[in-house]
Short mmCIF file of C-alpha atoms in Angstrom, two decimals:
data_model
loop_
_atom_site.label_atom_id
_atom_site.label_comp_id
_atom_site.label_asym_id
_atom_site.label_seq_id
_atom_site.Cartn_x
_atom_site.Cartn_y
_atom_site.Cartn_z
CA UNK A 11 52.65 106.14 -107.32
CA UNK A 12 55.33 107.03 -109.83
CA UNK A 13 58.61 106.37 -108.05
CA UNK A 14 60.64 108.22 -110.65
CA UNK A 15 58.88 111.52 -110.12
CA UNK A 16 61.38 113.96 -108.65
CA UNK A 17 60.20 115.50 -105.41
CA UNK A 18 63.41 117.35 -104.53
CA UNK A 19 65.58 118.91 -107.25
CA UNK A 20 68.73 120.71 -106.23
CA UNK A 21 70.97 122.25 -108.88
CA UNK A 22 74.27 123.98 -108.20
CA UNK A 23 73.25 125.12 -104.72
CA UNK A 24 75.72 127.47 -103.06
CA UNK A 25 75.33 128.99 -99.59
CA UNK A 26 77.86 131.45 -98.26
CA UNK A 27 78.09 133.01 -94.82
CA UNK A 28 80.47 135.91 -95.37
CA UNK A 29 83.60 134.32 -96.80
CA UNK A 30 82.70 130.85 -95.60
CA UNK A 31 81.13 128.55 -98.18
CA UNK A 32 78.92 126.12 -96.23
CA UNK A 33 77.41 124.47 -99.33
CA UNK A 34 79.62 124.24 -102.42
CA UNK A 35 77.66 123.62 -105.62
CA UNK A 36 75.37 120.84 -104.44
CA UNK A 37 73.44 119.01 -107.16
CA UNK A 38 71.15 116.08 -106.39
CA UNK A 39 67.58 114.80 -106.80
CA UNK A 40 65.31 112.79 -104.53
CA UNK A 41 62.46 110.67 -105.92
CA UNK A 42 58.93 110.55 -104.59
CA UNK A 43 58.55 107.86 -101.94
CA UNK A 44 62.29 107.41 -101.60
CA UNK A 45 64.12 106.97 -98.28
CA UNK A 46 67.09 109.25 -98.73
CA UNK A 47 69.92 109.26 -96.18
CA UNK A 48 71.71 112.59 -95.90
CA UNK A 49 74.96 111.83 -94.14
CA UNK A 50 78.06 113.77 -93.29
CA UNK A 51 80.51 114.67 -90.57
CA UNK A 52 79.64 117.32 -87.99
CA UNK A 53 80.14 120.70 -89.64
CA UNK A 54 79.98 119.31 -93.19
CA UNK A 55 77.06 121.58 -94.12
CA UNK A 56 74.09 119.23 -93.72
CA UNK A 57 72.07 121.51 -91.46
CA UNK A 58 72.62 124.46 -93.79
CA UNK A 59 71.30 122.44 -96.74
CA UNK A 60 68.30 121.10 -94.82
CA UNK A 61 67.34 124.61 -93.70
CA UNK A 62 67.34 125.69 -97.33
CA UNK A 63 65.26 122.68 -98.44
CA UNK A 64 62.73 123.51 -95.72
CA UNK A 65 62.42 127.13 -96.83
CA UNK A 66 64.03 128.51 -93.67
CA UNK A 67 67.10 129.95 -95.34
CA UNK A 68 67.76 131.31 -98.83
CA UNK A 69 70.44 129.91 -101.11
CA UNK A 70 73.17 132.33 -102.20
CA UNK A 71 72.83 130.90 -105.71
CA UNK A 72 71.53 127.84 -107.51
CA UNK A 73 68.05 126.44 -107.85
CA UNK A 74 66.13 124.33 -105.34
CA UNK A 75 62.70 122.88 -106.05
CA UNK A 76 60.85 120.98 -103.33
CA UNK A 77 57.51 119.33 -104.19
CA UNK A 78 57.62 121.23 -107.46
CA UNK A 79 57.91 124.61 -105.73
CA UNK A 80 60.83 127.00 -106.13
CA UNK A 81 62.11 127.44 -102.57
CA UNK A 82 63.69 130.78 -103.36
CA UNK A 83 60.47 132.29 -104.72
CA UNK A 84 57.89 130.70 -102.46
CA UNK A 85 59.32 129.34 -99.19
CA UNK A 86 55.96 129.55 -97.41
CA UNK A 87 54.32 127.19 -99.91
CA UNK A 88 57.14 124.69 -99.37
CA UNK A 89 56.59 124.66 -95.60
CA UNK A 90 53.01 123.43 -96.09
CA UNK A 91 54.16 120.44 -98.10
CA UNK A 92 56.79 119.16 -95.71
CA UNK A 93 56.91 117.70 -92.20
CA UNK A 94 59.90 118.01 -89.89
CA UNK A 95 61.10 116.28 -86.77
CA UNK A 96 64.38 116.23 -84.90
CA UNK A 97 65.53 114.82 -81.63
CA UNK A 98 65.99 118.20 -80.03
CA UNK A 99 62.86 119.93 -81.35
CA UNK A 100 59.90 117.67 -81.56
CA UNK A 101 56.87 117.98 -79.30
CA UNK A 102 55.77 120.10 -76.34
CA UNK A 103 56.40 118.39 -73.01
CA UNK A 104 53.79 120.43 -71.16
CA UNK A 105 50.98 119.51 -73.56
CA UNK A 106 49.21 116.16 -73.57
CA UNK A 107 49.62 113.69 -76.43
CA UNK A 108 46.29 114.76 -77.93
CA UNK A 109 47.04 118.47 -77.50
CA UNK A 110 50.30 118.08 -79.42
CA UNK A 111 48.41 116.62 -82.39
CA UNK A 112 45.81 119.37 -82.05
CA UNK A 113 48.46 122.09 -81.96
CA UNK A 114 50.34 120.92 -85.04
CA UNK A 115 47.10 120.13 -86.88
CA UNK A 116 46.04 123.71 -86.21
CA UNK A 117 49.39 125.13 -87.35
CA UNK A 118 48.98 123.34 -90.67
CA UNK A 119 45.37 124.53 -91.05
CA UNK A 120 43.56 121.22 -90.71
CA UNK A 121 39.86 121.32 -89.79
CA UNK A 122 38.75 120.13 -86.35
CA UNK A 123 37.26 117.07 -87.95
CA UNK A 124 40.45 116.24 -89.81
CA UNK A 125 42.52 116.73 -86.64
CA UNK A 126 40.24 114.38 -84.71
CA UNK A 127 40.41 111.75 -87.44
CA UNK A 128 44.16 111.96 -87.95
CA UNK A 129 44.84 111.87 -84.19
CA UNK A 130 42.64 108.79 -83.76
CA UNK A 131 44.30 107.16 -86.77
CA UNK A 132 47.85 107.58 -85.43
CA UNK A 133 47.03 106.72 -81.80
CA UNK A 134 45.31 103.59 -82.96
CA UNK A 135 48.24 102.66 -85.17
CA UNK A 136 50.72 103.19 -82.33
CA UNK A 137 48.39 101.43 -79.85
CA UNK A 138 48.58 104.53 -77.67
CA UNK A 139 44.91 105.54 -77.50
CA UNK A 140 44.83 105.11 -73.72
CA UNK A 141 47.65 107.65 -73.37
CA UNK A 142 45.97 110.48 -75.25
CA UNK A 143 45.45 112.63 -72.14
CA UNK A 144 48.89 112.00 -70.67
CA UNK A 145 51.39 114.84 -70.55
CA UNK A 146 54.15 114.31 -73.06
CA UNK A 147 56.80 114.70 -70.35
CA UNK A 148 55.55 111.42 -68.82
CA UNK A 149 56.01 109.44 -72.05
CA UNK A 150 59.22 107.42 -72.54
CA UNK A 151 61.62 108.75 -75.19
CA UNK A 152 61.13 105.93 -77.69
CA UNK A 153 57.37 106.47 -77.76
CA UNK A 154 57.82 110.22 -77.95
CA UNK A 155 59.90 109.79 -81.09
CA UNK A 156 57.19 107.64 -82.69
CA UNK A 157 54.59 110.25 -81.75
CA UNK A 158 56.79 113.01 -83.14
CA UNK A 159 57.08 111.18 -86.44
CA UNK A 160 53.29 110.80 -86.60
CA UNK A 161 52.77 114.48 -85.77
CA UNK A 162 55.18 115.40 -88.57
CA UNK A 163 52.90 113.38 -90.87
CA UNK A 164 49.60 114.86 -89.64
CA UNK A 165 49.02 117.10 -92.68
CA UNK A 166 49.99 114.35 -95.17
CA UNK A 167 53.14 116.11 -96.36
CA UNK A 168 54.99 115.05 -99.51
CA UNK A 169 58.29 114.91 -97.68
CA UNK A 170 59.21 114.30 -94.05
CA UNK A 171 62.59 115.57 -92.88
CA UNK A 172 64.03 113.58 -89.98
CA UNK A 173 67.08 115.07 -88.28
CA UNK A 174 68.78 112.36 -86.18
CA UNK A 175 65.41 110.92 -85.18
CA UNK A 176 66.79 107.90 -83.31
CA UNK A 177 69.57 109.41 -81.17
CA UNK A 178 69.64 107.77 -77.74
CA UNK A 179 66.75 105.42 -78.55
CA UNK A 180 67.06 101.75 -77.54
CA UNK A 181 67.85 99.21 -80.29
CA UNK A 182 64.37 97.67 -80.39
CA UNK A 183 62.55 101.00 -80.61
CA UNK A 184 65.09 102.17 -83.17
CA UNK A 185 64.05 99.30 -85.42
CA UNK A 186 60.35 99.92 -84.83
CA UNK A 187 60.94 103.52 -85.83
CA UNK A 188 62.45 102.36 -89.11
CA UNK A 189 59.41 100.17 -89.75
CA UNK A 190 57.37 103.39 -89.56
CA UNK A 191 59.71 104.99 -92.07
CA UNK A 192 59.28 102.06 -94.49
CA UNK A 193 55.52 102.27 -94.13
CA UNK A 194 55.48 106.00 -94.87
CA UNK A 195 57.68 105.43 -97.89
CA UNK A 196 55.38 102.64 -99.09
CA UNK A 197 52.50 105.11 -98.95
CA UNK A 198 54.41 107.48 -101.23
CA UNK A 199 55.82 109.84 -98.59
CA UNK A 200 59.44 110.78 -99.21
CA UNK A 201 61.67 110.44 -96.15
CA UNK A 202 64.80 112.58 -95.95
CA UNK A 203 66.81 111.43 -92.96
CA UNK A 204 70.10 112.22 -91.21
CA UNK A 205 71.70 109.82 -88.75
CA UNK A 206 74.98 109.01 -87.06
CA UNK A 207 74.10 105.32 -86.84
CA UNK A 208 75.81 103.82 -89.87
CA UNK A 209 73.69 100.64 -89.77
CA UNK A 210 70.74 102.94 -90.46
CA UNK A 211 72.52 104.21 -93.56
CA UNK A 212 72.11 100.65 -94.87
CA UNK A 213 68.32 100.98 -94.49
CA UNK A 214 68.13 103.93 -96.92
CA UNK A 215 67.45 103.47 -100.62
CA UNK A 216 70.15 105.99 -101.49
CA UNK A 217 72.52 108.00 -99.37
CA UNK A 218 74.67 111.05 -99.94
CA UNK A 219 77.76 111.74 -97.88
CA UNK A 220 78.86 115.33 -97.35
CA UNK A 221 82.24 116.57 -96.30
CA UNK A 222 83.54 120.13 -96.24
CA UNK A 223 80.42 121.52 -97.89
CA UNK A 224 80.43 119.11 -100.83
CA UNK A 225 78.60 115.91 -101.64
CA UNK A 226 81.50 113.49 -101.97
CA UNK A 227 79.46 110.38 -102.70
CA UNK A 228 75.89 109.55 -103.67
CA UNK A 229 74.32 106.21 -104.46
CA UNK A 230 72.69 103.09 -103.10
CA UNK A 231 74.45 101.61 -100.06
CA UNK A 232 75.20 98.56 -102.22
CA UNK A 233 76.95 100.57 -104.94
CA UNK A 234 78.88 102.74 -102.48
CA UNK A 235 80.22 99.68 -100.68
CA UNK A 236 81.33 98.25 -104.04
CA UNK A 237 82.90 101.53 -105.14
CA UNK A 238 84.95 101.82 -101.97
CA UNK A 239 85.55 98.05 -101.74
CA UNK A 240 84.40 97.78 -98.11
CA UNK A 241 81.84 95.64 -96.26
CA UNK A 242 79.72 98.23 -94.54
CA UNK A 243 78.61 101.85 -94.64
CA UNK A 244 80.64 102.71 -91.56
CA UNK A 245 83.82 102.03 -93.53
CA UNK A 246 82.51 103.99 -96.53
CA UNK A 247 81.86 106.90 -94.19
CA UNK A 248 85.30 106.69 -92.58
CA UNK A 249 86.98 106.61 -96.00
CA UNK A 250 85.19 109.75 -97.11
CA UNK A 251 85.02 111.86 -94.00
CA UNK A 252 88.25 110.99 -92.17
CA UNK A 253 90.77 113.74 -91.40
CA UNK A 254 88.38 116.57 -91.87
CA UNK A 255 87.43 119.38 -89.50
CA UNK B 16 97.23 106.53 -58.67
CA UNK B 17 93.94 105.49 -60.23
CA UNK B 18 90.98 104.60 -58.03
CA UNK B 19 88.72 101.69 -57.11
CA UNK B 20 84.98 102.31 -57.08
CA UNK B 21 82.51 100.38 -54.99
CA UNK B 22 78.82 100.88 -55.66
CA UNK B 23 76.31 99.11 -53.42
CA UNK B 24 72.56 98.89 -53.84
CA UNK B 25 72.07 102.34 -55.25
CA UNK B 26 68.43 103.45 -55.52
CA UNK B 27 67.25 106.78 -56.89
CA UNK B 28 63.66 107.75 -57.58
CA UNK B 29 62.34 110.88 -59.27
CA UNK B 30 58.68 111.30 -58.33
CA UNK B 31 57.30 108.00 -59.64
CA UNK B 32 60.17 107.01 -61.91
CA UNK B 33 62.77 104.65 -60.47
CA UNK B 34 65.92 105.83 -62.23
CA UNK B 35 68.17 103.33 -60.44
CA UNK B 36 66.72 100.12 -59.03
CA UNK B 37 69.39 98.87 -56.66
CA UNK B 38 72.57 99.12 -58.71
CA UNK B 39 75.71 97.39 -57.41
CA UNK B 40 79.09 97.06 -59.09
CA UNK B 41 82.83 97.48 -58.63
CA UNK B 42 85.24 99.24 -60.92
CA UNK B 43 88.92 98.28 -60.76
CA UNK B 44 91.87 100.66 -60.75
CA UNK B 45 92.83 101.88 -64.21
CA UNK B 46 89.84 100.21 -65.79
CA UNK B 47 88.04 101.69 -68.80
CA UNK B 48 84.48 100.87 -67.83
CA UNK B 49 81.50 101.49 -70.12
CA UNK B 50 77.84 102.01 -69.26
CA UNK B 51 75.92 101.13 -72.39
CA UNK B 52 72.24 101.84 -72.78
CA UNK B 53 69.53 104.06 -74.25
CA UNK B 54 68.14 107.26 -72.72
CA UNK B 55 66.37 106.51 -69.46
CA UNK B 56 68.73 103.65 -68.55
CA UNK B 57 69.96 105.56 -65.48
CA UNK B 58 73.47 106.33 -66.73
CA UNK B 59 73.40 110.07 -66.01
CA UNK B 60 71.76 109.59 -62.61
CA UNK B 61 74.51 107.16 -61.64
CA UNK B 62 77.25 109.55 -62.80
CA UNK B 63 75.71 112.47 -60.94
CA UNK B 64 75.69 110.42 -57.74
CA UNK B 65 79.31 109.33 -58.31
CA UNK B 66 80.41 112.94 -58.78
CA UNK B 67 78.60 114.00 -55.56
CA UNK B 68 76.20 116.24 -57.50
CA UNK B 69 73.12 114.22 -56.53
CA UNK B 70 72.12 112.25 -53.42
CA UNK B 71 70.89 108.67 -53.74
CA UNK B 72 67.73 107.60 -51.87
CA UNK B 73 69.66 104.65 -50.48
CA UNK B 74 72.84 102.68 -51.09
CA UNK B 75 76.49 103.68 -50.88
CA UNK B 76 79.36 104.64 -53.15
CA UNK B 77 83.00 104.66 -52.13
CA UNK B 78 85.85 105.83 -54.30
CA UNK B 79 89.02 104.35 -52.78
CA UNK B 80 88.41 104.95 -49.06
CA UNK B 81 86.24 108.04 -49.59
CA UNK B 82 82.48 108.06 -49.27
CA UNK B 83 80.81 110.20 -51.97
CA UNK B 84 78.50 111.91 -49.48
CA UNK B 85 80.74 112.43 -46.43
CA UNK B 86 83.95 113.06 -48.32
CA UNK B 87 82.56 114.92 -51.30
CA UNK B 88 85.27 117.58 -51.15
CA UNK B 89 88.00 114.96 -51.57
CA UNK B 90 86.06 113.26 -54.36
CA UNK B 91 85.64 116.48 -56.32
CA UNK B 92 89.39 117.14 -56.24
CA UNK B 93 90.31 113.82 -57.77
CA UNK B 94 87.48 113.60 -60.30
CA UNK B 95 87.28 114.98 -63.82
CA UNK B 96 83.69 115.13 -65.08
CA UNK B 97 82.44 115.83 -68.56
CA UNK B 98 78.65 116.18 -68.44
CA UNK B 99 76.42 115.16 -71.32
CA UNK B 100 75.46 118.69 -72.16
CA UNK B 101 78.25 121.06 -73.23
CA UNK B 102 78.79 123.13 -70.09
CA UNK B 103 81.77 125.36 -70.78
CA UNK B 104 81.60 129.12 -71.19
CA UNK B 105 80.49 129.94 -74.72
CA UNK B 106 81.71 133.54 -74.48
CA UNK B 107 85.21 132.62 -73.34
CA UNK B 108 87.82 131.50 -75.84
CA UNK B 109 89.18 127.96 -75.97
CA UNK B 110 92.29 128.98 -74.06
CA UNK B 111 90.35 131.06 -71.50
CA UNK B 112 88.07 128.14 -70.69
CA UNK B 113 91.04 125.91 -70.10
CA UNK B 114 92.80 128.55 -67.96
CA UNK B 115 89.63 129.00 -65.93
CA UNK B 116 89.34 125.31 -65.09
CA UNK B 117 93.04 125.01 -64.33
CA UNK B 118 92.88 127.92 -61.88
CA UNK B 119 89.70 126.56 -60.28
CA UNK B 120 91.68 123.49 -59.27
CA UNK B 121 94.75 125.48 -58.23
CA UNK B 122 96.93 124.42 -61.12
CA UNK B 123 98.07 125.79 -64.47
CA UNK B 124 97.95 124.67 -68.09
CA UNK B 125 101.72 124.49 -68.14
CA UNK B 126 101.94 122.23 -65.12
CA UNK B 127 99.73 119.47 -66.56
CA UNK B 128 100.18 120.08 -70.27
CA UNK B 129 101.65 116.62 -70.90
CA UNK B 130 98.34 115.09 -69.83
CA UNK B 131 96.15 117.06 -72.22
CA UNK B 132 98.63 117.43 -75.06
CA UNK B 133 97.15 114.71 -77.29
CA UNK B 134 93.69 116.26 -77.07
CA UNK B 135 94.55 119.90 -76.85
CA UNK B 136 96.97 120.04 -79.77
CA UNK B 137 94.03 119.25 -82.05
CA UNK B 138 92.17 122.38 -80.98
CA UNK B 139 95.18 124.60 -80.21
CA UNK B 140 95.05 126.22 -83.69
CA UNK B 141 91.68 127.65 -82.62
CA UNK B 142 92.66 128.68 -79.09
CA UNK B 143 91.57 132.29 -79.63
CA UNK B 144 88.15 131.29 -80.94
CA UNK B 145 85.17 131.58 -78.61
CA UNK B 146 83.90 128.19 -77.41
CA UNK B 147 80.43 129.03 -78.74
CA UNK B 148 81.80 129.16 -82.28
CA UNK B 149 83.39 125.70 -82.26
CA UNK B 150 82.05 122.69 -84.15
CA UNK B 151 80.63 119.74 -82.19
CA UNK B 152 83.79 117.68 -82.41
CA UNK B 153 86.01 120.52 -81.26
CA UNK B 154 83.70 121.41 -78.35
CA UNK B 155 83.94 117.85 -77.18
CA UNK B 156 87.75 117.95 -77.29
CA UNK B 157 87.80 121.20 -75.35
CA UNK B 158 85.45 119.74 -72.72
CA UNK B 159 87.74 116.74 -72.38
CA UNK B 160 90.79 119.00 -71.99
CA UNK B 161 89.02 120.95 -69.23
CA UNK B 162 88.01 117.73 -67.45
CA UNK B 163 91.65 116.58 -67.54
CA UNK B 164 93.52 119.74 -66.66
CA UNK B 165 93.73 119.07 -62.88
CA UNK B 166 95.18 115.59 -63.44
CA UNK B 167 92.21 113.64 -62.10
CA UNK B 168 92.57 110.04 -60.90
CA UNK B 169 89.01 109.32 -61.95
CA UNK B 170 87.58 110.52 -65.27
CA UNK B 171 83.81 110.38 -65.79
CA UNK B 172 82.44 111.07 -69.27
CA UNK B 173 78.69 111.20 -69.79
CA UNK B 174 77.79 110.36 -73.40
CA UNK B 175 80.82 112.11 -74.91
CA UNK B 176 80.02 110.78 -78.38
CA UNK B 177 76.26 111.38 -78.61
CA UNK B 178 75.41 113.35 -81.74
CA UNK B 179 78.99 113.04 -82.92
CA UNK B 180 79.74 111.67 -86.39
CA UNK B 181 81.38 108.28 -86.94
CA UNK B 182 84.79 109.76 -87.71
CA UNK B 183 84.99 111.95 -84.60
CA UNK B 184 83.68 109.06 -82.50
CA UNK B 185 86.53 106.87 -83.65
CA UNK B 186 89.10 109.59 -82.92
CA UNK B 187 87.60 110.21 -79.49
CA UNK B 188 87.98 106.57 -78.50
CA UNK B 189 91.59 106.56 -79.70
CA UNK B 190 92.16 109.48 -77.32
CA UNK B 191 90.48 107.68 -74.43
CA UNK B 192 92.76 104.70 -74.90
CA UNK B 193 95.75 107.04 -74.65
CA UNK B 194 94.32 108.63 -71.49
CA UNK B 195 93.94 105.23 -69.90
CA UNK B 196 97.70 104.73 -70.16
CA UNK B 197 98.13 107.76 -67.92
CA UNK B 198 96.90 105.89 -64.87
CA UNK B 199 93.28 106.93 -64.62
CA UNK B 200 90.13 105.01 -63.92
CA UNK B 201 87.72 105.97 -66.69
CA UNK B 202 83.94 105.66 -66.67
CA UNK B 203 82.15 106.40 -69.91
CA UNK B 204 78.52 106.11 -70.91
CA UNK B 205 77.17 105.75 -74.44
CA UNK B 206 74.03 104.79 -76.33
CA UNK B 207 76.18 103.43 -79.20
CA UNK B 208 76.39 99.66 -78.75
CA UNK B 209 79.45 99.32 -81.01
CA UNK B 210 81.53 101.36 -78.54
CA UNK B 211 81.16 98.63 -75.90
CA UNK B 212 83.83 96.56 -77.65
CA UNK B 213 86.38 99.30 -76.87
CA UNK B 214 85.91 99.07 -73.08
CA UNK B 215 87.63 96.70 -70.63
CA UNK B 216 84.29 95.86 -69.04
CA UNK B 217 80.78 97.10 -69.62
CA UNK B 218 77.42 97.24 -67.89
CA UNK B 219 74.51 96.97 -70.31
CA UNK B 220 71.74 99.09 -68.77
CA UNK B 221 68.05 99.55 -69.40
CA UNK B 222 65.44 101.38 -67.29
CA UNK B 223 67.54 101.60 -64.14
CA UNK B 224 68.71 98.00 -64.23
CA UNK B 225 71.93 96.30 -65.23
CA UNK B 226 71.04 93.62 -67.79
CA UNK B 227 74.56 92.24 -67.95
CA UNK B 228 78.01 93.16 -66.62
CA UNK B 229 81.22 91.64 -67.95
CA UNK B 230 83.99 92.00 -70.50
CA UNK B 231 82.58 92.62 -73.99
CA UNK B 232 84.03 89.27 -75.07
CA UNK B 233 82.33 87.37 -72.24
CA UNK B 234 78.98 89.04 -72.97
CA UNK B 235 79.27 87.89 -76.57
CA UNK B 236 80.33 84.39 -75.46
CA UNK B 237 77.27 84.21 -73.18
CA UNK B 238 74.90 84.84 -76.09
CA UNK B 239 72.18 82.18 -75.93
CA UNK B 240 71.33 80.40 -79.16
CA UNK B 241 72.74 80.57 -82.66
CA UNK B 242 72.78 83.69 -84.76
CA UNK B 243 72.29 83.61 -88.53
CA UNK B 244 72.61 86.44 -90.98
CA UNK B 245 70.05 86.26 -93.81
CA UNK B 246 70.21 88.05 -97.13
CA UNK B 247 68.18 87.79 -100.29
CA UNK B 248 67.22 89.72 -103.41
CA UNK B 249 64.04 91.20 -102.04
CA UNK B 250 64.64 92.23 -98.43
CA UNK B 251 61.51 94.29 -97.84
CA UNK B 252 58.90 91.54 -97.20
CA UNK B 253 61.47 89.25 -95.60
CA UNK B 254 61.10 90.57 -92.04
CA UNK B 255 57.43 89.64 -91.95
CA UNK B 256 58.04 86.21 -93.46
CA UNK B 257 60.95 85.39 -91.14
CA UNK B 258 58.92 86.45 -88.09
CA UNK B 259 56.55 83.61 -88.98
CA UNK B 260 59.40 81.07 -89.30
CA UNK B 261 58.99 78.64 -86.40
CA UNK B 262 62.64 78.08 -85.47
CA UNK B 263 63.32 81.80 -85.05
CA UNK B 264 63.19 83.17 -81.51
CA UNK B 265 64.02 86.70 -82.55
CA UNK B 266 64.29 88.34 -85.96
CA UNK B 267 65.41 91.90 -86.64
CA UNK B 268 67.06 94.09 -89.23
CA UNK B 269 70.82 94.38 -88.96
CA UNK B 270 72.46 96.69 -91.49
CA UNK B 271 71.74 95.27 -94.94
CA UNK B 272 70.83 91.83 -93.55
CA UNK B 273 68.34 90.29 -91.15
CA UNK B 274 69.53 88.55 -88.00
CA UNK B 275 67.70 85.47 -86.83
CA UNK B 276 68.27 83.80 -83.46
CA UNK B 277 67.58 80.08 -83.25
CA UNK B 278 68.02 77.42 -80.58
CA UNK B 279 68.58 74.70 -83.16
CA UNK B 280 71.96 74.00 -84.72
CA UNK B 281 73.00 76.48 -87.42
CA UNK B 282 73.08 73.61 -89.99
CA UNK B 283 69.51 72.53 -89.26
CA UNK B 284 68.16 76.09 -89.18
CA UNK B 285 70.01 76.94 -92.38
CA UNK B 286 68.60 74.00 -94.30
CA UNK B 287 65.05 74.43 -92.91
CA UNK B 288 65.12 78.15 -93.55
CA UNK B 289 66.43 77.73 -97.09
CA UNK B 290 63.51 75.41 -97.82
CA UNK B 291 61.04 77.80 -96.16
CA UNK B 292 62.31 80.82 -98.11
CA UNK B 293 62.50 78.94 -101.41
CA UNK B 294 58.88 77.88 -100.84
CA UNK B 295 57.98 81.56 -100.53
CA UNK B 296 59.67 82.32 -103.84
CA UNK B 297 62.84 84.05 -102.56
CA UNK B 298 65.90 83.93 -104.81
CA UNK B 299 69.66 84.38 -104.23
CA UNK B 300 69.29 83.27 -100.64
CA UNK B 301 72.34 83.63 -98.41
CA UNK B 302 72.21 82.31 -94.83
CA UNK B 303 75.42 82.41 -92.78
CA UNK B 304 76.16 81.78 -89.11
CA UNK B 305 77.64 84.96 -87.59
CA UNK B 306 79.24 85.91 -84.29
CA UNK B 307 76.96 88.22 -82.32
CA UNK B 308 78.06 91.76 -81.49
CA UNK B 309 77.01 93.69 -78.39
CA UNK B 310 73.90 95.05 -80.11
CA UNK B 311 72.68 91.46 -80.71
CA UNK B 312 73.31 90.68 -77.04
CA UNK B 313 71.46 93.80 -75.93
CA UNK B 314 68.47 92.95 -78.14
CA UNK B 315 68.39 89.39 -76.75
CA UNK B 316 68.61 90.65 -73.15
CA UNK B 317 65.82 93.18 -73.81
CA UNK B 318 63.72 90.42 -75.31
CA UNK B 319 64.12 88.36 -72.13
CA UNK B 320 63.12 91.28 -69.93
CA UNK B 321 59.95 91.90 -71.97
CA UNK B 322 58.98 88.24 -71.71
CA UNK B 323 59.38 88.15 -67.94
#
């Protein structure tokens, strides 16, 4: 897999809501297979940018290519190439584990055979095969989040967007979740992740930090810590995002 | 002014899930007490029982001399409660929400303004904005103002910093420290382990049980074994290799390093590990003894529970 291939290309992206500029001339690239941390304070414009990358919202101006597709011209094609999970919207509590896979497999147009194979593959990997007929509401949160990540990967997307995937998850499960992220990245899947846990920012290959609609910093955690002359990403974040709202 | 809380053998079961498995603890007057743990630890259940919004299956809670079941009316008057989910009126403005809560408790904004000033002045420029249109950080400050407006003696905050960015979290804790000076007992729950260090005492909770209860310093001092921080050029395969290292009891990622817990002396483990890693071809090896933080303690305590 060619790591240098660009899977997300954003150039001069602007998004305005009336007079309010939520994204101010964002320019950045993400490489195939990269784990990219998209950080920022609440209200910095992260959600707006992610919605545009996912084809859910149109940019006011600028160009955005995701998996080689122009988001502005063909948002529907983009949606087929990406997976998405967040803490608040992940799986259906009143469906069983298996039914959740079946539902999302169907949404993405997989054949019955493919759905069966992919479901078996993930349940085996998570050692959860005996839970396949259990209602999702009965599954502990940490496991749900691992299932949600697998479901987001069911159609072998190029990029998986993770919006605060580990909020409220215990520290052991949080680390297991990151092992899954590393594995996906190793297999060439790009992982685009937001988090409020600054130790998780250290786990990313590169991170960007947004504040007031702009990307104020972008680089490897190592370089950012050197640039700001601090020991950890929490301090980098505080330097950049303090006194804003 | 501030209250003492006495919790004895609290049990609460939802269908088959035991949310609280016999919780007992005392909170001292004017203490800032933290309940630290992931979702499903039982934090919200405990807070709902303390605020008289939920009945326990068994066990008792007294707040000063009042029993939370018998004397619930008294308890509600002296308690300020900020639930985990934003529960103010989205279609009222900032100021209207605050007025509403003040009137509900038979007081006025003016009467208790000194108490909320530090919090409220930060959102006052937006007082004519509807609550629904506020950012996450501002909503949280409004909710805190509303929980404070009747001058409670007991303040209960359920995950006030969940989903909040690192900057706003820091500011929120600075506010809480100020509140504590105003003679209140404060209970706060959080899934962020680093916030434990800011409390007077904490209970580390998991699946309805208290794993440990003490001052943050004492919990760190009680950490069993020696903790080493390991760094090298190529971190990716290191976790697997260190898991196979015999002297390690527990190995896990920690920021840009790995943490390894050992029962041998740091010197011995360091020299053995250096040899082990060199043998595997690692370069630029750095192994340093480090002081554990609450997250290390929590991971160790969880590890013990899984073994049992």
